[in-house]
Tab-separated table of C-alpha atoms and ligand atoms in Angstrom:
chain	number	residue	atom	x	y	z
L	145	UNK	CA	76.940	108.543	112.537
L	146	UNK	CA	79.649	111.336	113.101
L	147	UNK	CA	82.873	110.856	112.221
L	148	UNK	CA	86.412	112.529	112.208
L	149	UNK	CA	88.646	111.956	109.289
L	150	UNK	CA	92.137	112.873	109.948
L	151	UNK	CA	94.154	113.292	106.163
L	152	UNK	CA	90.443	113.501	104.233
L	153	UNK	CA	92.532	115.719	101.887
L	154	UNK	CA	94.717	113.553	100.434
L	155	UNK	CA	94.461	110.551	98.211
L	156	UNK	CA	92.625	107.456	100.479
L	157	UNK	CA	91.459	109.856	102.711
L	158	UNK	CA	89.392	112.159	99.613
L	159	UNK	CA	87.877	108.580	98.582
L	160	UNK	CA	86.683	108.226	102.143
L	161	UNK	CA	84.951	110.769	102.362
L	162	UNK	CA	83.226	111.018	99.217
L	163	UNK	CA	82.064	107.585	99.888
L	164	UNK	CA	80.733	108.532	104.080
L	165	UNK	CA	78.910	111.420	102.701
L	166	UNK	CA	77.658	109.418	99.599
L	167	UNK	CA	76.663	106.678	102.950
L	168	UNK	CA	74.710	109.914	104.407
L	169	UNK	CA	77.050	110.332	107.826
L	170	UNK	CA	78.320	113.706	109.253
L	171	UNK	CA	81.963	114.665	108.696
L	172	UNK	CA	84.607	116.651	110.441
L	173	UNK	CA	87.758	116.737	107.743
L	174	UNK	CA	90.847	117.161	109.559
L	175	UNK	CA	93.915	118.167	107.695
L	176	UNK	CA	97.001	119.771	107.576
L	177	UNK	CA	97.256	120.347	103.505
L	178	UNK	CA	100.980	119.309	103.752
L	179	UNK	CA	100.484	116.934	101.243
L	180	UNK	CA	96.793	117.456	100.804
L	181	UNK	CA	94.675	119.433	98.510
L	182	UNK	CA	92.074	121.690	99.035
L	183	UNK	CA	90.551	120.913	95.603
L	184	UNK	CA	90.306	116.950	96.702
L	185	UNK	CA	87.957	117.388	99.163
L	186	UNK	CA	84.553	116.227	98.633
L	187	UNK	CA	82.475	118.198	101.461
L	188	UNK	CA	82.021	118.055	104.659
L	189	UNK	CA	83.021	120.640	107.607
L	190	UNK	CA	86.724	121.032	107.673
L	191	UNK	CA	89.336	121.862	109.880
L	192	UNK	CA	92.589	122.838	109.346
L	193	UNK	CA	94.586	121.337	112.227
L	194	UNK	CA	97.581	119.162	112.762
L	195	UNK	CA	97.122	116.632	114.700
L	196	UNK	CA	100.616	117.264	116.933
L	197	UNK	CA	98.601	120.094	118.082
L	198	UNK	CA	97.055	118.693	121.286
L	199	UNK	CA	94.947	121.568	121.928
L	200	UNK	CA	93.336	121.953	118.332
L	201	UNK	CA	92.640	117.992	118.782
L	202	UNK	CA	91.138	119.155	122.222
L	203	UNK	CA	88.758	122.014	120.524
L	204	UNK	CA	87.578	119.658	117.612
L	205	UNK	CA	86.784	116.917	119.801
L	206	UNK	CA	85.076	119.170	123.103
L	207	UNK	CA	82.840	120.879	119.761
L	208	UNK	CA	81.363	118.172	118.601
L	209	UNK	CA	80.987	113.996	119.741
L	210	UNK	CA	82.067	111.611	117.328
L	211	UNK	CA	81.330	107.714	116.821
L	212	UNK	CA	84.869	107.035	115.441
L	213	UNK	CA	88.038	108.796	113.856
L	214	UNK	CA	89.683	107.401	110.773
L	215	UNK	CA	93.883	108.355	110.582
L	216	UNK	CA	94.781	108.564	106.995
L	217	UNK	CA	97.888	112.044	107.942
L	218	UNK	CA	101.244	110.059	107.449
L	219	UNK	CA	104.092	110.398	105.129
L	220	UNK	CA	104.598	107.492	103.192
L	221	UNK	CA	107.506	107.876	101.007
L	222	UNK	CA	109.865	105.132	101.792
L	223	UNK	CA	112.761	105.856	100.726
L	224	UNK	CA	112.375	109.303	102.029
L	225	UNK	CA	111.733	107.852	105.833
L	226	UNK	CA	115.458	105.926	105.318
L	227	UNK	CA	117.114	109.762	104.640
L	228	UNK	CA	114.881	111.928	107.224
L	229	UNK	CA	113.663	109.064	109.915
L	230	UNK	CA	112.776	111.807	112.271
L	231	UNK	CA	110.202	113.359	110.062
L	232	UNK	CA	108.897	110.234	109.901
L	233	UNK	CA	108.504	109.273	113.810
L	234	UNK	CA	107.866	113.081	114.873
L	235	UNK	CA	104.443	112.769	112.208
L	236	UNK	CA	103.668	109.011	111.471
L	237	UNK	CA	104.774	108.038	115.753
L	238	UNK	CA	104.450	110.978	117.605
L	239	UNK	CA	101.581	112.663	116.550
L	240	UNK	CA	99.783	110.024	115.960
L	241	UNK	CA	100.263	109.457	119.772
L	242	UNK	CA	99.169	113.066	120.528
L	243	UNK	CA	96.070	111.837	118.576
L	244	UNK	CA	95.460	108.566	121.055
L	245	UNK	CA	95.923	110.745	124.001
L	246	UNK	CA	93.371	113.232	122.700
L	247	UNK	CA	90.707	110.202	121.899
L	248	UNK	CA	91.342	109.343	125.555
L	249	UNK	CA	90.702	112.468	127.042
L	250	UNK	CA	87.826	112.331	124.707
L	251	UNK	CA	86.108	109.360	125.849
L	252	UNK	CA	85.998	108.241	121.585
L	253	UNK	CA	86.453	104.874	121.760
L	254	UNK	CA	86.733	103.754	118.084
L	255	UNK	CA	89.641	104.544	115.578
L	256	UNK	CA	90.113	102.795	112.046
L	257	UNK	CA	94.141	103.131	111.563
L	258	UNK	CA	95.822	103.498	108.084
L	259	UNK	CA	98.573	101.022	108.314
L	260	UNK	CA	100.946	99.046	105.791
L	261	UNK	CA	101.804	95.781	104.316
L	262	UNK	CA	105.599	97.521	104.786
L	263	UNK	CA	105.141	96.105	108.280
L	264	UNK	CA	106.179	92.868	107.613
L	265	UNK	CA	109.514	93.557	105.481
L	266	UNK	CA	110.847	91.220	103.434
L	267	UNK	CA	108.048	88.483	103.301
L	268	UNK	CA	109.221	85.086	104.594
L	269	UNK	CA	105.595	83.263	102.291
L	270	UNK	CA	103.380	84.286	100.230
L	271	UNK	CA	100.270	85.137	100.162
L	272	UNK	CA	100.953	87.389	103.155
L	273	UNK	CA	98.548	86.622	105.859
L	274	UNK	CA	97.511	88.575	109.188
L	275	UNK	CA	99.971	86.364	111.816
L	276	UNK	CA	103.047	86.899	109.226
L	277	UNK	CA	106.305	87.734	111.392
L	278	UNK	CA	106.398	92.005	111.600
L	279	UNK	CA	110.035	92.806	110.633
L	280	UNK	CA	109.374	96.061	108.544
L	281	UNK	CA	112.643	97.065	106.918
L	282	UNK	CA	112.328	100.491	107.091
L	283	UNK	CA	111.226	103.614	109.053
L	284	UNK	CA	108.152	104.315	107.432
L	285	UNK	CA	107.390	100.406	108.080
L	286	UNK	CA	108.339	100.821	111.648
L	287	UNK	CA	106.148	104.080	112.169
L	288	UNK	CA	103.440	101.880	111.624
L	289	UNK	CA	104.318	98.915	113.469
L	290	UNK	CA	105.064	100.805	116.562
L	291	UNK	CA	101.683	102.805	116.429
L	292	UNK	CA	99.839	99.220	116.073
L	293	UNK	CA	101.789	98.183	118.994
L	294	UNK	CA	100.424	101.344	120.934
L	295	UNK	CA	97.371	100.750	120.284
L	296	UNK	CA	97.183	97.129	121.630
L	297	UNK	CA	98.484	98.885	125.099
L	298	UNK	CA	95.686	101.620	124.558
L	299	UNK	CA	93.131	99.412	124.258
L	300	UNK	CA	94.227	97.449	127.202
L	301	UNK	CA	94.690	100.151	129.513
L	302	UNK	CA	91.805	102.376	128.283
L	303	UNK	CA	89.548	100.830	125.862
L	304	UNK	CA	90.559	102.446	122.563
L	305	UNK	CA	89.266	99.540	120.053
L	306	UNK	CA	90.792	99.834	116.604
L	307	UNK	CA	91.061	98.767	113.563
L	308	UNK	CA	94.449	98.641	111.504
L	309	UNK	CA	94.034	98.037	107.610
L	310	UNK	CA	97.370	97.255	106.389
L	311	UNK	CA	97.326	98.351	102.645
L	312	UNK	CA	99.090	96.315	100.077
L	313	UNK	CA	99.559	98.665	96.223
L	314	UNK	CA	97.062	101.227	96.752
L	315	UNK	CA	95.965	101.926	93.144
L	316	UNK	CA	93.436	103.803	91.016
L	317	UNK	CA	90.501	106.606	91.327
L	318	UNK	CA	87.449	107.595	91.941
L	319	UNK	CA	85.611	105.804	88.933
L	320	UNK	CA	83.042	108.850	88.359
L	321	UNK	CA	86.795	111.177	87.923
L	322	UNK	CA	86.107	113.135	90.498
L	323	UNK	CA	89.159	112.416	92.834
L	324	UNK	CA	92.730	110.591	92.047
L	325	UNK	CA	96.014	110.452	93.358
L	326	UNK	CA	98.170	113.219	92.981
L	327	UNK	CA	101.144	113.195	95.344
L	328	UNK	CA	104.325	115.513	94.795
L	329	UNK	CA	106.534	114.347	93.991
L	330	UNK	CA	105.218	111.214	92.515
L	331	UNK	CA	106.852	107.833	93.338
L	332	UNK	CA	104.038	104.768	92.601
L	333	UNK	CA	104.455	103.069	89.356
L	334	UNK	CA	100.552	103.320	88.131
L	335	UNK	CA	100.759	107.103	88.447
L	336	UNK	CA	103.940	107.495	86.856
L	337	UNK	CA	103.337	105.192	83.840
L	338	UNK	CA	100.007	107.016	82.732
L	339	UNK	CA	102.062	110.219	83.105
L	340	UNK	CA	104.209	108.790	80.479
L	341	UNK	CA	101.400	107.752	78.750
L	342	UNK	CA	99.420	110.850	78.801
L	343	UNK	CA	103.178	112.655	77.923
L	344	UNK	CA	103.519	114.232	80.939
L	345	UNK	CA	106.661	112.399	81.753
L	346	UNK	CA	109.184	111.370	79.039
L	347	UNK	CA	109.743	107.757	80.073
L	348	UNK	CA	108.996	105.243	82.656
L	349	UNK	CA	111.996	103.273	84.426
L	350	UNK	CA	111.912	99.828	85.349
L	351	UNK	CA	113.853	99.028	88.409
L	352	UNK	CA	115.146	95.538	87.998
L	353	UNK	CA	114.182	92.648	85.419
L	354	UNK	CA	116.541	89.941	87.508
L	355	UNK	CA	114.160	88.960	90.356
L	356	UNK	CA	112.804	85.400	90.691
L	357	UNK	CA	109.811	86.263	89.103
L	358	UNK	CA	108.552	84.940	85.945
L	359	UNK	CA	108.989	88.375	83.751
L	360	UNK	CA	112.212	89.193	86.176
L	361	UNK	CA	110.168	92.312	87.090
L	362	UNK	CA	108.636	93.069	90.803
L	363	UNK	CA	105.581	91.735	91.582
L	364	UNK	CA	102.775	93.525	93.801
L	365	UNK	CA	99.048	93.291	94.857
L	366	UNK	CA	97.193	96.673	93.199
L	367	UNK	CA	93.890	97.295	95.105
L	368	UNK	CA	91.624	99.257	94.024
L	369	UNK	CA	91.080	103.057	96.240
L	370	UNK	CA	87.583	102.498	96.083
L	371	UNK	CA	87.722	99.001	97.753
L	372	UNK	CA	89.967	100.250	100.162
L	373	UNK	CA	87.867	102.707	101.442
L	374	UNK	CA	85.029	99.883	101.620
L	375	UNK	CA	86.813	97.955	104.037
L	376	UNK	CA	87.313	101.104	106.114
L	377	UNK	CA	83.454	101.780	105.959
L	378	UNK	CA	83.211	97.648	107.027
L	379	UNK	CA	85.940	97.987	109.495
L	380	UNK	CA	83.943	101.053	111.331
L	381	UNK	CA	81.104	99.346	111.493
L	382	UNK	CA	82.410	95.855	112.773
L	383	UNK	CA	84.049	98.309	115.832
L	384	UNK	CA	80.724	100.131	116.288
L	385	UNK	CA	79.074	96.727	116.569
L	386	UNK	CA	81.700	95.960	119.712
L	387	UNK	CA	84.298	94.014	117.318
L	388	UNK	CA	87.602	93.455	118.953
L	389	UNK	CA	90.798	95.225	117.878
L	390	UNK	CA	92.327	93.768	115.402
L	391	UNK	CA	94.776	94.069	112.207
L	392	UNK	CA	93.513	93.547	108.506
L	393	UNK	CA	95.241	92.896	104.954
L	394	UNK	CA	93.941	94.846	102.226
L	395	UNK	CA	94.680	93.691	98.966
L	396	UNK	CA	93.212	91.238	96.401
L	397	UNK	CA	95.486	87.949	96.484
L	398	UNK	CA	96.552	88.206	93.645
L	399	UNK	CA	100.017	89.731	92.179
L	400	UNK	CA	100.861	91.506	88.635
L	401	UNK	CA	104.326	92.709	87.784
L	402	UNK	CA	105.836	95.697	86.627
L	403	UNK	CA	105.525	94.782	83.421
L	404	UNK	CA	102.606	93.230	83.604
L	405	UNK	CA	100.836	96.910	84.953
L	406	UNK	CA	103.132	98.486	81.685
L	407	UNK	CA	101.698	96.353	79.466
L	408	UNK	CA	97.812	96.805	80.808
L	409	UNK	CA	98.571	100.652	80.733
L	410	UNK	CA	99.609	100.437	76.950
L	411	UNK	CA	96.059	98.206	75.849
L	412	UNK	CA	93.667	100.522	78.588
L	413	UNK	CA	95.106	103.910	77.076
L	414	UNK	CA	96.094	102.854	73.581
L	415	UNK	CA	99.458	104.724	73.885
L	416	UNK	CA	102.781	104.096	73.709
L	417	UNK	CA	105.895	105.079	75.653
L	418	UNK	CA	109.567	104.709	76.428
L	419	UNK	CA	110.680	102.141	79.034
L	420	UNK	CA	114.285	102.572	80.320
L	421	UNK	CA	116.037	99.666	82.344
L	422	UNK	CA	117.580	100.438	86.103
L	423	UNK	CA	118.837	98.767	88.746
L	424	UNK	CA	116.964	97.270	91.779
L	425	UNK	CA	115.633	100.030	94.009
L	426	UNK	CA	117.341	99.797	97.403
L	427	UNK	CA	114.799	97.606	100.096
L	428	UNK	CA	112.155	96.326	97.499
L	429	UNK	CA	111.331	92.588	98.103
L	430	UNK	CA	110.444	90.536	94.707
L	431	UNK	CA	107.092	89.279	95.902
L	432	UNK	CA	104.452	91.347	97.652
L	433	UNK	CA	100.739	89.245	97.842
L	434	UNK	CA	98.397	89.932	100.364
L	435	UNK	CA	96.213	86.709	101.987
L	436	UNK	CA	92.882	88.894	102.503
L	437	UNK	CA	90.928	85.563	103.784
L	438	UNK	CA	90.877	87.435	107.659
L	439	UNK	CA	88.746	91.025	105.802
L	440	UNK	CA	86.942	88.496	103.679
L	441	UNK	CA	85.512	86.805	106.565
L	442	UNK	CA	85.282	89.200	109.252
L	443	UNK	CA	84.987	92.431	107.950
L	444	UNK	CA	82.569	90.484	105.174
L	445	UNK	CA	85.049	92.755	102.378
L	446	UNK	CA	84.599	91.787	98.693
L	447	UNK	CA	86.784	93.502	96.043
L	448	UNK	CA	84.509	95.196	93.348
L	449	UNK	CA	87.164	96.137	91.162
L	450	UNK	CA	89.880	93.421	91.657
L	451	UNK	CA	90.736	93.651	87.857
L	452	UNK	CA	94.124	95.415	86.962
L	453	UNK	CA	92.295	96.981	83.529
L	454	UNK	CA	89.562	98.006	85.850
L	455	UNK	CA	92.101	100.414	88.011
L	456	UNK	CA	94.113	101.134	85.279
L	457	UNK	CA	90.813	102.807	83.590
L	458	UNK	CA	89.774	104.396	86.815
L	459	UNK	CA	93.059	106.278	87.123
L	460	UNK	CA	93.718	106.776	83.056
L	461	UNK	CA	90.387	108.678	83.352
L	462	UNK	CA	91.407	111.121	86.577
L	463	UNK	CA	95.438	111.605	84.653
L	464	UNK	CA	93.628	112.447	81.730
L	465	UNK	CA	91.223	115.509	83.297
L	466	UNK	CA	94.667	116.290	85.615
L	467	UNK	CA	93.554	119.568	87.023
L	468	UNK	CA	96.758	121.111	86.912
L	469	UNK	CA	98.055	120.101	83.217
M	395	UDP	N1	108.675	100.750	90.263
M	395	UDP	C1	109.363	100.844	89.068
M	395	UDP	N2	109.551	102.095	88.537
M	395	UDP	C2	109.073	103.238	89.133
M	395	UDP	C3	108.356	103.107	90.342
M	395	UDP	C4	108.178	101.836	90.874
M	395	UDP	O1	109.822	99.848	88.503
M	395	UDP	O2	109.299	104.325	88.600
M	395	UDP	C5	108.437	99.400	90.847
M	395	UDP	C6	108.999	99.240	92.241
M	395	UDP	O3	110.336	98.822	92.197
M	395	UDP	C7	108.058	98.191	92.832
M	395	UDP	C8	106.727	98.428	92.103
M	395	UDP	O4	107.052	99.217	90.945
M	395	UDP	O5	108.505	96.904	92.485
M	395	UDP	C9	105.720	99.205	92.940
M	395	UDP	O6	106.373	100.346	93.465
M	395	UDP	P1	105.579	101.521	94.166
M	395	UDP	O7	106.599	102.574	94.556
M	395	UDP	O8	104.442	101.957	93.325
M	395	UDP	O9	104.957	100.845	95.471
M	395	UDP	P2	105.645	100.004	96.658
M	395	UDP	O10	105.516	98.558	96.265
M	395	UDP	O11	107.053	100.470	96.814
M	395	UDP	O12	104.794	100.347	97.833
């Protein structure tokens, strides 16, 4: 199969493709290297577009036919989307429309979407499942939500079917050290505890220990980077088969805390490290557990690496041989 991947140059999108090629199918990479790296990509033929360019989308897709497209290019700094929303509908909204259009024009017929578990906002139950009211709480949330909507009109009116994965704690690295995540700045807790593990960073902040949780401490659903990008490789070829469009939750059903991942970090690596107490961080519910029954038993998903150690090792392995220390 052929296949454009939009964002293969950043952190899901470098797993991706390492695990297409490793699957033996063509690639066009598509990137803008805003918040990409050169260095992350694995191979295949690469362009160097953005995708609010409507012509560039025009040229890549008149050279060459392709079975699907895969949209990993948004921003996804939350708090940042509350400061500068319009960064985040112009790139995450608008071009993403610019994208759609171009598939039309296109005749490609098959998209998987990178989407959010930020779509439903503060969660009313847990585990999260699929038909959970949407009531994201943010703009980056909302960027998403409105480009699902879109594409339920798109595949009405012109037979786009896709696929939207809505990621729950995207966590981890390649497990061979190749690729990681390496996002600037850095605001995910895995990353920023092994930098203060490795020394990088001088401390690691907790933000809030007075939730209703059993530690006090936030509690989230870490799935593994390399499982994510499984379900994509699932979700393409459930579409390819004639699948309906549809939504997805991608996470593994089960929930660790803050201090929970501190703790794991301190056993995996062996080091220690300052903690400091903070406040709450503005918009973050206590409770975030994905129900992934729907991926399960559709898509046919299995988590191979549901085990916090196991993604805590993964990614200990890729801070450690940092490229840039
Ligand atoms: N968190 C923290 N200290 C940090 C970064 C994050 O305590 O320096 C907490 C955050 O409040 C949340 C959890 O870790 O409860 C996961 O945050 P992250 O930003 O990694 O992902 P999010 O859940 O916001 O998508």
């Amino acid at each position: 199969m052929k296949f454009l991947v939009i964002g293969g140059a950043g952190y899901i999108g470098s797993h991706m493709v390492k695990q297409l090629l490793r699957a033996g199918h063509e690639l066009v990479v598509a990137d803008n290297f805003s918040t990409g790296y050169r260095s992350a990509l694995p191979g295949g033929k690469l362009v160097e577009l953005d995708i609010a360019d409507a012509q560039a989308l025009d040229d890549v897709f008149a050279a060459e036919h392709f079975d699907a497209v895969f949209h990993f290019a948004s921003f996804i700094q939350v708090g940042e989307s509350v400061t500068e929303p319009a960064k985040y509908y112009r790139n995450n909204l608008a071009a993403t429309l610019t994208l759609l259009q171009a598939m039309v024009r296109a005749k490609v017929k098959h998209l998987v979407f990178s989407s959010t578990a930020a779509v439903y906002g503060d969660p009313v139950y847990v585990p999260i499942d699929e038909e959970h009211p949407k009531a994201a709480i943010n703009p980056y949330g909302r960027s998403k939500w409105m480009v699902e909507q879109i594409l339920e009109d798109f595949d009405r009116a012109y037979g786009l079917k896709s696929v939207c994965l809505r990621y729950f704690n995207a966590a981890g690295a390649d497990p061979e050290g190749q690729l990681g995540e390496r996002h600037e700045p850095e605001t995910h807790l895995l990353p920023l505890i092994l930098q203060a593990a490795s020394g990088r960073r001088e401390s690691i902040t907790v933000f809030g220990r007075d939730y209703d949780t059993p530690d006090g401490t936030c509690i989230r659903d870490y799935v593994h980077v390399v499982d994510l990008v499984a379900a994509h490789a699932l979700a393409v070829d459930y579409l390819l088969a004639g699948g309906a469009s549809t939504a997805f939750n991608l996470g593994n059903g089960q929930g660790f805390s803050v201090q929970e991942v501190i703790d794991t970090v301190r056993r995996v690596t062996g080091q220690d490290f300052c903690v400091s107490d903070a406040p709450r961080r503005a918009g973050d519910p206590p409770r975030l557990v994905a129900d992934p029954r729907k991926a399960n038993a559709i898509l046919g998903w299995q988590t191979q690496f549901a085990s916090l150690e196991d993604i805590v090792t993964h990614a200990w392995k890729w801070e450690q041989k940092h490229p840039w220390h």
